[in-house]
Coordinates of C-alpha atoms in Angstrom, one line a residue:
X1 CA 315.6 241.6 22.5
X2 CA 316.6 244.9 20.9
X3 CA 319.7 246.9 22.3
X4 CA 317.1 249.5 24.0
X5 CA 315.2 246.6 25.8
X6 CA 318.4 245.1 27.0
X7 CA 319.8 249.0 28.0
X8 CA 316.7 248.8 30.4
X9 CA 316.8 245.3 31.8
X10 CA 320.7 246.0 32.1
X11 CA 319.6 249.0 34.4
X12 CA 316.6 247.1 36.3
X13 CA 318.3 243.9 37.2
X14 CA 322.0 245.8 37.8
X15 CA 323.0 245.2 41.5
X16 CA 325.5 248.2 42.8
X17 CA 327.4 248.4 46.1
X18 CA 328.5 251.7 46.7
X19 CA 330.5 250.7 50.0
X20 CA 332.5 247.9 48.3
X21 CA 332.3 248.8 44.4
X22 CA 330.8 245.9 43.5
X23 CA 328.7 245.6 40.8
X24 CA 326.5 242.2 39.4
X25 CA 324.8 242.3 36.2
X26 CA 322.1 239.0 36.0
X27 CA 320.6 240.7 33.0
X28 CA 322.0 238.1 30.4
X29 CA 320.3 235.7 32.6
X30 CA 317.1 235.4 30.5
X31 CA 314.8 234.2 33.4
X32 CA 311.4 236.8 33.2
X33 CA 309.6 238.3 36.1
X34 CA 306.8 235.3 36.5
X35 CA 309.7 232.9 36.7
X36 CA 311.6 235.3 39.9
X37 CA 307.7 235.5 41.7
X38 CA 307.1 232.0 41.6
X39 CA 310.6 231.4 43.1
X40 CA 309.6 233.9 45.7
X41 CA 308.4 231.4 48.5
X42 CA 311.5 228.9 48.0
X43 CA 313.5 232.4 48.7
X44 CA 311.9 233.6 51.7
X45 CA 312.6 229.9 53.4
X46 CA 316.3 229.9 52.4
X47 CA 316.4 233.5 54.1
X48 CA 314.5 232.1 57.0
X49 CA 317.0 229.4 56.7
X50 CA 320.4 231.4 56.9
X51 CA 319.2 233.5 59.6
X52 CA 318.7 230.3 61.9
X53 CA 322.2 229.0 60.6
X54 CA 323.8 232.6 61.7
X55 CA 322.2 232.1 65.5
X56 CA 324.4 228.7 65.5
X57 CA 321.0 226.1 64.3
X58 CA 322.7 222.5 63.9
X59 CA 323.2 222.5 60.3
X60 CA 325.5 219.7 59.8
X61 CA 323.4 217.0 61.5
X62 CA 325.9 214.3 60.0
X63 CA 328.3 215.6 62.9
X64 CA 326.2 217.4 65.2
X65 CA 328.2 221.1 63.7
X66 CA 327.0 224.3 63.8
X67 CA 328.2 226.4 60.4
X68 CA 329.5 229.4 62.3
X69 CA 332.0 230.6 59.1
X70 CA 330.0 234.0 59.0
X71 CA 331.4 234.4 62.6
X72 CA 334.8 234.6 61.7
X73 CA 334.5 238.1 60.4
X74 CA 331.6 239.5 62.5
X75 CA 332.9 237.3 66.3
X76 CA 329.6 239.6 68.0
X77 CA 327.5 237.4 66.3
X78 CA 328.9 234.1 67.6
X79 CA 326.2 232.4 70.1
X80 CA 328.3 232.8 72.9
X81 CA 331.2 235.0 74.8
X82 CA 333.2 232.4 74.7
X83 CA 333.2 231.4 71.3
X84 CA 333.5 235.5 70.1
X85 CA 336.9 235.5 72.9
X86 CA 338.1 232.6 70.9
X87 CA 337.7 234.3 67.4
X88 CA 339.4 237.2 68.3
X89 CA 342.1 236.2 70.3
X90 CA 342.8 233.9 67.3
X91 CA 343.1 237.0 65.1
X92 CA 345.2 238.5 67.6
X93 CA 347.7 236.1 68.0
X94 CA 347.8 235.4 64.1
X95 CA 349.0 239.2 63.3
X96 CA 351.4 239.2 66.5
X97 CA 353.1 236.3 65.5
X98 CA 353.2 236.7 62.0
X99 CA 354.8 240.3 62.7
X100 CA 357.3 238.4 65.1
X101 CA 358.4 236.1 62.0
X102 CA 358.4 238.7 59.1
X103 CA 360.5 241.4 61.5
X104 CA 363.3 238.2 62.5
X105 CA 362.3 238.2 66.4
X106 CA 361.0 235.0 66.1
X107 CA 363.8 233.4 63.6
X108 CA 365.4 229.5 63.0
X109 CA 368.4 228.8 64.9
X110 CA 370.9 228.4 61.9
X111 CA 369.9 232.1 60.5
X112 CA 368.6 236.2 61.3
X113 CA 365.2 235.4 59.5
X114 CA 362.7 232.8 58.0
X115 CA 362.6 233.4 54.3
X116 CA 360.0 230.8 53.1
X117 CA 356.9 228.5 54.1
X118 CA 355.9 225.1 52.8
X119 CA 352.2 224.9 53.2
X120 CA 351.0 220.9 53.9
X121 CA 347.1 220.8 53.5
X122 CA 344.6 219.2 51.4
X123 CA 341.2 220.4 49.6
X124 CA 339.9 223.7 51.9
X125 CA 343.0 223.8 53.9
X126 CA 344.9 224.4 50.3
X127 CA 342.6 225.7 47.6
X128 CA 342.0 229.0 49.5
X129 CA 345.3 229.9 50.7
X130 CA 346.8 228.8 47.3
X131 CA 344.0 231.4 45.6
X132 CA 344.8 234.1 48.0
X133 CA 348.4 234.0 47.2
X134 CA 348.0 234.2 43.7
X135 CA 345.9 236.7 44.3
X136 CA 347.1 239.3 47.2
X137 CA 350.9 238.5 47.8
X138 CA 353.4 240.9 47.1
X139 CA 355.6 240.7 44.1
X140 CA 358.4 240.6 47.0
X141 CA 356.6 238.7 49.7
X142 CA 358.4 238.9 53.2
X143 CA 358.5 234.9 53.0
X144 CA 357.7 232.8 49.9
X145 CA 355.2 230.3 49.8
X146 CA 355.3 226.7 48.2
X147 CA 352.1 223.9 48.2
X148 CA 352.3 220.6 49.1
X149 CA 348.8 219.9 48.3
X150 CA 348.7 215.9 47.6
X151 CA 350.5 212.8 48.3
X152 CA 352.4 212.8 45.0
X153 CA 355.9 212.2 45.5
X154 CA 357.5 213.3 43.0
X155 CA 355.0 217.0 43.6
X156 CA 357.0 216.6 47.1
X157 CA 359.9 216.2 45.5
X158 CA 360.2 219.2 43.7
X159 CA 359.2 221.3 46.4
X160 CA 361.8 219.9 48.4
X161 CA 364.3 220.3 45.8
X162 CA 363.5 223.7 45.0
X163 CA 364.1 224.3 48.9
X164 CA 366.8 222.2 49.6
X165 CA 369.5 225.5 49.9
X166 CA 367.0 227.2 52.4
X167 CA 365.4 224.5 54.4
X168 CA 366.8 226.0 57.4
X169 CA 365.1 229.1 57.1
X170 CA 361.9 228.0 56.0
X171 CA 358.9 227.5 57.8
X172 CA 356.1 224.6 58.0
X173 CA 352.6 225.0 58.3
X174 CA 350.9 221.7 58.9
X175 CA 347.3 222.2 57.9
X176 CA 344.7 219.5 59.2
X177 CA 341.8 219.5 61.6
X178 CA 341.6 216.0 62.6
X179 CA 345.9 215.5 61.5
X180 CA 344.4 212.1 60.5
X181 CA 344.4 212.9 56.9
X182 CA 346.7 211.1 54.9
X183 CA 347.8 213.3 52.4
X184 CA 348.7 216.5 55.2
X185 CA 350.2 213.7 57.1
X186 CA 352.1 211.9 54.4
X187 CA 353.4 215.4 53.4
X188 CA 354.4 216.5 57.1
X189 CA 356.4 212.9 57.5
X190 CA 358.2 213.2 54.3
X191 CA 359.1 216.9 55.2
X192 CA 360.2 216.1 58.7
X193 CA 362.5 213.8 57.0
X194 CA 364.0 216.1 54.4
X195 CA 364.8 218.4 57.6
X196 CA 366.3 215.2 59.6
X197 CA 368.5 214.9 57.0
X198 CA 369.9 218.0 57.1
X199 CA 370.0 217.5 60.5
X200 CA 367.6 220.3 61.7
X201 CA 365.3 219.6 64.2
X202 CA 361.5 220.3 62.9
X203 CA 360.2 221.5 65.9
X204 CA 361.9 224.9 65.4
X205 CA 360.7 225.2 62.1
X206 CA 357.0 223.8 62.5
X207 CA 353.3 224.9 62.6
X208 CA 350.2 223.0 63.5
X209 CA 346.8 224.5 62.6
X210 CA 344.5 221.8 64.1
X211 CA 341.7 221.5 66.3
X212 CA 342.3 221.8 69.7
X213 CA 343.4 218.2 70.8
X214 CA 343.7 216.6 67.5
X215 CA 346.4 214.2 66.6
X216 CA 348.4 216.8 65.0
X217 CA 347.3 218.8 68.1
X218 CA 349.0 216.5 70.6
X219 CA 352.0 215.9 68.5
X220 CA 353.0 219.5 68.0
X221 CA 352.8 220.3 71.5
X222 CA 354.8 217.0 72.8
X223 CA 357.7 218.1 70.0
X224 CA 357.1 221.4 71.0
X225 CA 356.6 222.8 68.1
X226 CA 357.0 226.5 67.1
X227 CA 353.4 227.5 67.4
X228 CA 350.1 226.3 67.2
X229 CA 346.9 227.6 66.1
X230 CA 343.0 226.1 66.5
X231 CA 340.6 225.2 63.5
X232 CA 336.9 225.3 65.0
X233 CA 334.6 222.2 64.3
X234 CA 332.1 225.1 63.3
X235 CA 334.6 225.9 60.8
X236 CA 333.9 223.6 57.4
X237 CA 337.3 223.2 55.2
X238 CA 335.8 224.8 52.2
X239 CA 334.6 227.9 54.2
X240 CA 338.0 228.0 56.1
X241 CA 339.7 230.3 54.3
X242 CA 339.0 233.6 56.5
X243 CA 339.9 231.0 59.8
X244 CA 343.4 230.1 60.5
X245 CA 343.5 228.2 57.8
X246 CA 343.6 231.0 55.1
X247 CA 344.8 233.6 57.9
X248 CA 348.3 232.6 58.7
X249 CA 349.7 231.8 55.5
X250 CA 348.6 235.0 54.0
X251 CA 349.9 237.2 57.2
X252 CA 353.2 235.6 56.7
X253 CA 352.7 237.0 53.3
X254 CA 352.4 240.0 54.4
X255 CA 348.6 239.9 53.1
X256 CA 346.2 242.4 54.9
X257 CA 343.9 240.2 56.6
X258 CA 342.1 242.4 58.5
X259 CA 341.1 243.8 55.3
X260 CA 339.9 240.7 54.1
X261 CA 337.6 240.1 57.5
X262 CA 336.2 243.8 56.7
X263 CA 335.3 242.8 52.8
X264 CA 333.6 239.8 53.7
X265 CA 331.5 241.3 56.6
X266 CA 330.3 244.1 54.4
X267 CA 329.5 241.5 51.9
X268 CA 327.7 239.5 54.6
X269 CA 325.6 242.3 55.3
X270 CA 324.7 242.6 52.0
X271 CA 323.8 239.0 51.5
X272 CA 321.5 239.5 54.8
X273 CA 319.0 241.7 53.4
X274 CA 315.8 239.5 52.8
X275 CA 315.2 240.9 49.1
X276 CA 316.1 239.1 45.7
X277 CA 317.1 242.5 43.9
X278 CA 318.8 244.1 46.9
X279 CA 320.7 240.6 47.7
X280 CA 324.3 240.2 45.4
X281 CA 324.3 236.4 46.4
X282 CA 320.6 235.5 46.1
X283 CA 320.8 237.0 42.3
X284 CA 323.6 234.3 42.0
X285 CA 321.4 231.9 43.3
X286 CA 318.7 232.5 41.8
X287 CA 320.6 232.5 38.2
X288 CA 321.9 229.1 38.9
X289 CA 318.5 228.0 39.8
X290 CA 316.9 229.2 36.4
X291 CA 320.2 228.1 34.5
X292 CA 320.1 224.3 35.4
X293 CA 316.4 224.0 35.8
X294 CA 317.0 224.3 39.9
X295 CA 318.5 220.9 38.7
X296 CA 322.3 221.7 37.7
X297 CA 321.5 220.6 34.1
X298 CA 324.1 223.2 33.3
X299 CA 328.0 224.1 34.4
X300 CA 329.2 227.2 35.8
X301 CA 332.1 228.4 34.1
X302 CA 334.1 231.1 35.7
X303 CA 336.0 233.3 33.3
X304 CA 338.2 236.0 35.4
X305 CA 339.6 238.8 33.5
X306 CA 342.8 239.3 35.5
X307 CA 345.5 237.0 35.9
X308 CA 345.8 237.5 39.9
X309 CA 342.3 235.8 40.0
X310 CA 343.3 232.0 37.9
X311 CA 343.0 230.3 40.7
X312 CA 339.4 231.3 42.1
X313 CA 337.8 229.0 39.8
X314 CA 339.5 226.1 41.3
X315 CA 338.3 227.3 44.7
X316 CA 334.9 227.7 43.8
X317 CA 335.1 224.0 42.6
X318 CA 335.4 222.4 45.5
X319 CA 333.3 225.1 47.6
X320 CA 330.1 224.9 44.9
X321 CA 330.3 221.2 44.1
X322 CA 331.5 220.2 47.4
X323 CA 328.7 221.6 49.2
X324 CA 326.2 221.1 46.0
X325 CA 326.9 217.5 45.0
X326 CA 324.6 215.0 47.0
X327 CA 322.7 212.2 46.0
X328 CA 319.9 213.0 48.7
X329 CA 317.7 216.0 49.5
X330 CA 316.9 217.0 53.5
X331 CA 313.8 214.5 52.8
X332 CA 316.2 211.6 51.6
X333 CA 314.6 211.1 48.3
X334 CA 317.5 210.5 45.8
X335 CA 318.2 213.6 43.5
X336 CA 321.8 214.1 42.5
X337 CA 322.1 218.3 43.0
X338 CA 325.1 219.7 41.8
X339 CA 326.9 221.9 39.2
X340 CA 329.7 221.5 37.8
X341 CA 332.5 224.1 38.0
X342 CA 335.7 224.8 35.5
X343 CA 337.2 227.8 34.9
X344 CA 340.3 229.4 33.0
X345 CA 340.9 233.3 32.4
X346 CA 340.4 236.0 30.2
X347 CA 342.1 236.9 27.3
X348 CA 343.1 233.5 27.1
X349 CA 340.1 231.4 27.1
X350 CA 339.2 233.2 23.7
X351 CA 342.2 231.2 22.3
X352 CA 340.7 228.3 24.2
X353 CA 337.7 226.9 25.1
X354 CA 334.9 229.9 24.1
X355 CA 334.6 228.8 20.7
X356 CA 332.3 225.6 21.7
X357 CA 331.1 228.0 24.0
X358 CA 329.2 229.9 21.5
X359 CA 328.6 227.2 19.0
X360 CA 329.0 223.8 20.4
X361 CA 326.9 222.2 23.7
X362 CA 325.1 225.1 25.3
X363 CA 325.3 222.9 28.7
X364 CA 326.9 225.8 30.6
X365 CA 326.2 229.4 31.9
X366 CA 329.4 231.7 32.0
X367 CA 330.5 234.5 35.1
X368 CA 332.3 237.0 33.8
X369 CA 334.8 238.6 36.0
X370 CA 335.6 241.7 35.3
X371 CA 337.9 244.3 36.8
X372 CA 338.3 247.7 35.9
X373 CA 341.6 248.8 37.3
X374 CA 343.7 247.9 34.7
X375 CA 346.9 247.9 36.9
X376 CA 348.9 250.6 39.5
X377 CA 349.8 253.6 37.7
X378 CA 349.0 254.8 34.1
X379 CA 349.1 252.0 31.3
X380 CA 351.4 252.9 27.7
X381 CA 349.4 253.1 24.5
X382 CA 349.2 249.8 22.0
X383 CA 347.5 252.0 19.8
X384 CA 346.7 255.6 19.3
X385 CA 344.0 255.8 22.5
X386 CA 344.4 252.3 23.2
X387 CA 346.3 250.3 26.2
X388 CA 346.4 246.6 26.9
X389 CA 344.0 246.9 29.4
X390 CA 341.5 248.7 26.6
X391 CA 341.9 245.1 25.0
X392 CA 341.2 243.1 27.7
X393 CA 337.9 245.2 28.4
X394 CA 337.1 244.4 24.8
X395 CA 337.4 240.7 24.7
X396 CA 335.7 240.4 27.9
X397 CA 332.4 242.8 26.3
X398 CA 332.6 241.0 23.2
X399 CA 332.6 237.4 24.5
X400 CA 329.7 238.5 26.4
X401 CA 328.1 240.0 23.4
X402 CA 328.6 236.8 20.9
X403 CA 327.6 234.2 24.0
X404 CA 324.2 236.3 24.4
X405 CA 323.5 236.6 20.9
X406 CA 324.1 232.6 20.4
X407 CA 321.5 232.0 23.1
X408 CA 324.3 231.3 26.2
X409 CA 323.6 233.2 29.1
X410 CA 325.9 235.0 31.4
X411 CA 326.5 236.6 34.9
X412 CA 328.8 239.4 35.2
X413 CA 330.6 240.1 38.3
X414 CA 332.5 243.5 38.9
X415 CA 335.1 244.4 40.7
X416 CA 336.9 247.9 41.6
X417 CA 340.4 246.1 41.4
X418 CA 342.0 243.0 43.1
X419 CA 342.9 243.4 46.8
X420 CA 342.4 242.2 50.1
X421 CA 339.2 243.8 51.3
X422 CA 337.2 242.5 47.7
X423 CA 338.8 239.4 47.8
X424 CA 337.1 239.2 51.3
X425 CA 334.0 240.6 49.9
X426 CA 334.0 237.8 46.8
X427 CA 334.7 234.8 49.5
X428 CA 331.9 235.8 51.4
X429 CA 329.7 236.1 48.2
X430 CA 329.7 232.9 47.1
X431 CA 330.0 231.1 50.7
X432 CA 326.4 232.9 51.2
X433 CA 325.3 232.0 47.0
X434 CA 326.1 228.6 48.0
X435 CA 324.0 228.7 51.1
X436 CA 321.0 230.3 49.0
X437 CA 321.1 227.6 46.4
X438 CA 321.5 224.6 48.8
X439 CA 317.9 225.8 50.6
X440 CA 316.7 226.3 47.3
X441 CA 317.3 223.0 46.1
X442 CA 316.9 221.3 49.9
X443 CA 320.1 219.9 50.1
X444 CA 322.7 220.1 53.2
X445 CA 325.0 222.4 51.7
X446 CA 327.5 221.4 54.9
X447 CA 328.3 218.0 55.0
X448 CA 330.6 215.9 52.2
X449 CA 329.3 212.0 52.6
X450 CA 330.8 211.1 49.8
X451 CA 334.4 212.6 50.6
X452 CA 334.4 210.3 53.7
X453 CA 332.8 207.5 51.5
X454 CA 336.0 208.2 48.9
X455 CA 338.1 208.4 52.2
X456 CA 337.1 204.8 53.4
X457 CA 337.8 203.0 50.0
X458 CA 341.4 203.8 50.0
X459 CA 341.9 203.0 53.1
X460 CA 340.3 199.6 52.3
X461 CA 342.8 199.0 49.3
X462 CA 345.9 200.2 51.3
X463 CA 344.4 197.3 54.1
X464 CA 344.3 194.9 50.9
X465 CA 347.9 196.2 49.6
X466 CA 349.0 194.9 54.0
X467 CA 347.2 191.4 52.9
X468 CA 348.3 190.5 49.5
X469 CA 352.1 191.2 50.8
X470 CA 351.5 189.2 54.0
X471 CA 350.9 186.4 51.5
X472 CA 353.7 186.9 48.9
X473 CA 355.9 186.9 51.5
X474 CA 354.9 184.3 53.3
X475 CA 354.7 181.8 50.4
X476 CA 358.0 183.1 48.9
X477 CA 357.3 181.2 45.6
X478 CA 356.0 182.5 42.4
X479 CA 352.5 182.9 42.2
X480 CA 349.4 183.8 39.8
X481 CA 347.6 186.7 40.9
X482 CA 344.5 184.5 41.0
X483 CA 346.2 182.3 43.4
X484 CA 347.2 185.5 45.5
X485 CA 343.8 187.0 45.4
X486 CA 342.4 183.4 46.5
X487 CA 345.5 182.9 49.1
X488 CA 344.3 186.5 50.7
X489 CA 340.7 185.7 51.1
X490 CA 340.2 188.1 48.4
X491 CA 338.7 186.9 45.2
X492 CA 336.6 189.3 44.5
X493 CA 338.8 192.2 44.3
X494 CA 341.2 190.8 42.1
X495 CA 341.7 193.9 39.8
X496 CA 342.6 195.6 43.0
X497 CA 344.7 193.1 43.7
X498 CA 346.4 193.4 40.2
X499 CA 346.5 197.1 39.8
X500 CA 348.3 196.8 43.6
X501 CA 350.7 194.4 42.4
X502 CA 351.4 196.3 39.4
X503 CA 352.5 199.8 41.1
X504 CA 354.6 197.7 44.2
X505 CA 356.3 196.4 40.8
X506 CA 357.0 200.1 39.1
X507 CA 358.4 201.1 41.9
X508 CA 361.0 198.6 43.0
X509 CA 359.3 197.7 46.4
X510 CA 360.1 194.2 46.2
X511 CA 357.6 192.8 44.0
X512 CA 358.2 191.2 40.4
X513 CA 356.1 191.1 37.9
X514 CA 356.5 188.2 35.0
X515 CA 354.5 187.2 31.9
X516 CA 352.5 189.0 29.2
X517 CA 351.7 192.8 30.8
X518 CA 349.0 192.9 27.9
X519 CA 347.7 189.8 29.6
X520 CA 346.9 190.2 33.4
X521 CA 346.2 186.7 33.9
X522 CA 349.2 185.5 32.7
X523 CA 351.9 187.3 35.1
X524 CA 353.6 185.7 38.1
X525 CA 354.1 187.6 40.8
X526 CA 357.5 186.9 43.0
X527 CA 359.5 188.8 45.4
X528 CA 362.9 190.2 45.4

């Protein structure tokens, strides 16, 4: 296509939103106008379909949930008075007592203010809150913020360490709905330790955002814990960010939530209108559908053009393929949806990965995003006429030019600059894309089977880990681990069994390993 042709499918396919400032270019996208009509049926459904989810439709029949996310920022569309009370009284208490914590009237007994937060929570209750504070904090936040988002030990550790001088000014959010979790849980126990041993009691420094009689729920109020504040089983983890979840840490931030809530409602309005060209996250969709075949036969990779946005990659990972990944369709006929999501950032993935981008497996369609403040206040020249913002504009047009002209299509996604209210708005974007695209493809974009499935097999091994030690030290002789596996009623999960054996061993918890290491087979197993 010659540069006039693309000048004029540039202008026809260009989405602009004067309100917000957003802009979203599919025109790299090379789908044609038969392939967008013939789509057009699928579309109308998955609007039908959203405006049913909106009125509070069961949509997660796995759990008998509503998906009421949109709610959040809009609480007079929630189905009920009660539910739209709830919403807002949440928001209300949020700002009141993050202002009580930032201005020292609410303060730990051993000093005049808090001055940082750990943040204990796993997948949605850490992705967005980690993005948003890359994002939207201060370069002077009120209270710093460090993530424990995992059950590595030696990730605890260093978070610990780094607070071990200021534990007693820093606070605790505990972030679980069910507070069954393991890795919030084993985070919160090893925390509540650290603080023992500095002999502060928790209590005065803990947070619990849980549903409303949850484990976590009933513990923090028997402790008496600082505060607490709900997570709503409408509420998925992946679409929590603009809940509680993502609320509270970023208030203590000093982020401007409200002007997140305001972004993502406009946005929703957007996304409501029952049009393809006049609807910012049905053009997403509908590019992913003619990208990957309405099949995901190609990955999305996110390239943001501003380092405040590295981390929004790894939140749309686990919202896109989280809600996209399932074996079966809403007919239970085995399909395997999904697409696969990576991202890094612009400049620096032209010294990365954009060289197989243009010339190696063209298994991928790239977003773009792009935003044109450069920073706050005028930038110095490089060059004659030329900042380093004028550079990064260049890469980014350039990379799109050379993908395009190799065949590799592209989405581009504008942006006035980075704060609160368009970080809102982009949330609320892709939370409705996602939406789209799971109608589109019939899947249930709401429920995560095989999280729960992933879930149940490590609890199984951690019951297997309770039985093969049960037998070592019960024998108390050396042993093969054939002999332990067939001694625990366990032969056929003997590589379990060995790989069990093998970390109890690395880490001096009473079990000896002896033989060849190159030769499983060959080891005795003892005990100290």
């Amino acid at each position: 296509m010659d540069a006039t042709a693309l000048w004029q499918r540039y202008q026809k396919w260009l989405y602009f939103h004067e309100g917000l400032g957003f802009y979203l270019d599919v025109s790299r996208m090379r789908f044609d106008d038969t392939f967008v009509e013939a789509l057009q049926p699928k579309f109308e459904k998955a609007f039908a379909d959203m405006e049913e989810l909106e009125k509070g439709a069961i949509a997660n029949p796995d759990e008998n949930r509503m998906v009421g996310h949109y709610w959040l920022r809009n609480p007079s569309l929630a189905p009920t008075p009660e539910l739209q009370e709830e919403i807002v009284n949440t928001i209300e208490q949020i700002e009141t007592f993050a202002e009580k914590i930032r201005t020292g009237a609410i303060h730990p007994p051993k000093a005049s203010r808090f001055t940082d937060i750990i943040s204990i929570g796993i997948g949605g209750s850490a992705l967005g809150p980690e993005f948003v504070a890359q994002a939207l904090a201060p370069d002077f936040p009120p209270l710093g913020i460090h993530f424990i988002d995992n059950t590595d030990p030696a990730g605890i550790d260093r978070i610990l360490t780094h607070l071990r001088n200021r534990l007693s000014s820093t606070l605790v959010l505990v972030i679980s709905k069910s507070g069954g979790t393991p890795e919030p849980r084993n985070g919160m126990i090893e925390v509540k330790k650290a603080y023992a041993g500095q002999n502060l009691d928790f209590a005065n420094y803990a947070i619990a955002i849980t549903m409303p009689g949850s484990k976590l729920d009933e513990q923090a109020k028997s402790e008496g814990w600082l505060a607490r504040f709900p997570m709503f089983d409408w509420v998925g983890g992946r679409t929590s960010e603009l809940s509680a979840v993502g609320q509270v840490p970023a208030a203590l931030q000093g982020i401007d939530i409200r002007a997140m809530l305001e972004g993502a409602k406009e946005m929703d309005d957007a996304t409501r209108i029952p049009n393809i060209k006049q609807n910012p996250a049905a053009l997403l969709a509908l590019s992913w559908y003619f990208s990957g075949n309405g099949k995901g036969e190609k990955d999305m990779v996110i390239l943001p053009y501003k380092d405040s946005l590295l981390l929004f990659s790894r939140y749309l990972q686990q919202l896109v393929m989280e809600s996209l990944g399932k074996e079966k369709d809403l007919d239970g006929n085995i399909v395997h949806q999904g697409i696969a999501v990576y991202g890094n950032k612009g400049s620096t993935d032209q010294h990365a990965y954009v060289q197989q981008l243009r010339e190696g497996v063209a298994n991928f369609f790239v977003t773009f995003i792009e935003v044109l403040e450069d920073r706050k206040g005028q930038s110095p020249e490089i060059e004659t006429g030329v900042t380093s913002g004028d550079y990064l504009s260049g890469f980014l047009q350039g990379t799109r030019q050379a993908l395009y002209e190799n065949q590799r299509d592209s989405v581009t996604v504008t942006i006035p600059q980075v704060n609160s209210r368009i970080v809102g708005a982009l949330i609320a974007l892709y939370e409705r894309a996602v939406g789209f695209y799971g109608s589109l493809v019939n899947v249930n974009a709401y429920h995560q089977p095989g999280v729960e499935a992933g879930k149940k097999a490590a609890a199984a091994i951690l019951e297997l880990q309770k039985q093969v030690l049960e037998v070592i030290q019960t024998e108390k002789t050396s042993l093969s681990i054939e002999e332990i596996a067939q001694k625990a009623g366990a032969s056929d999960q003997i590589e379990a069994i060995y790989k069990i054996l093998r970390h109890l061993h690395a880490n001096q918890r009473g079990v000896v390993l002896h033989g060849d290491f190159g030769q499983p087979s060959s080891l005795k197993v003892s005990i100290t």
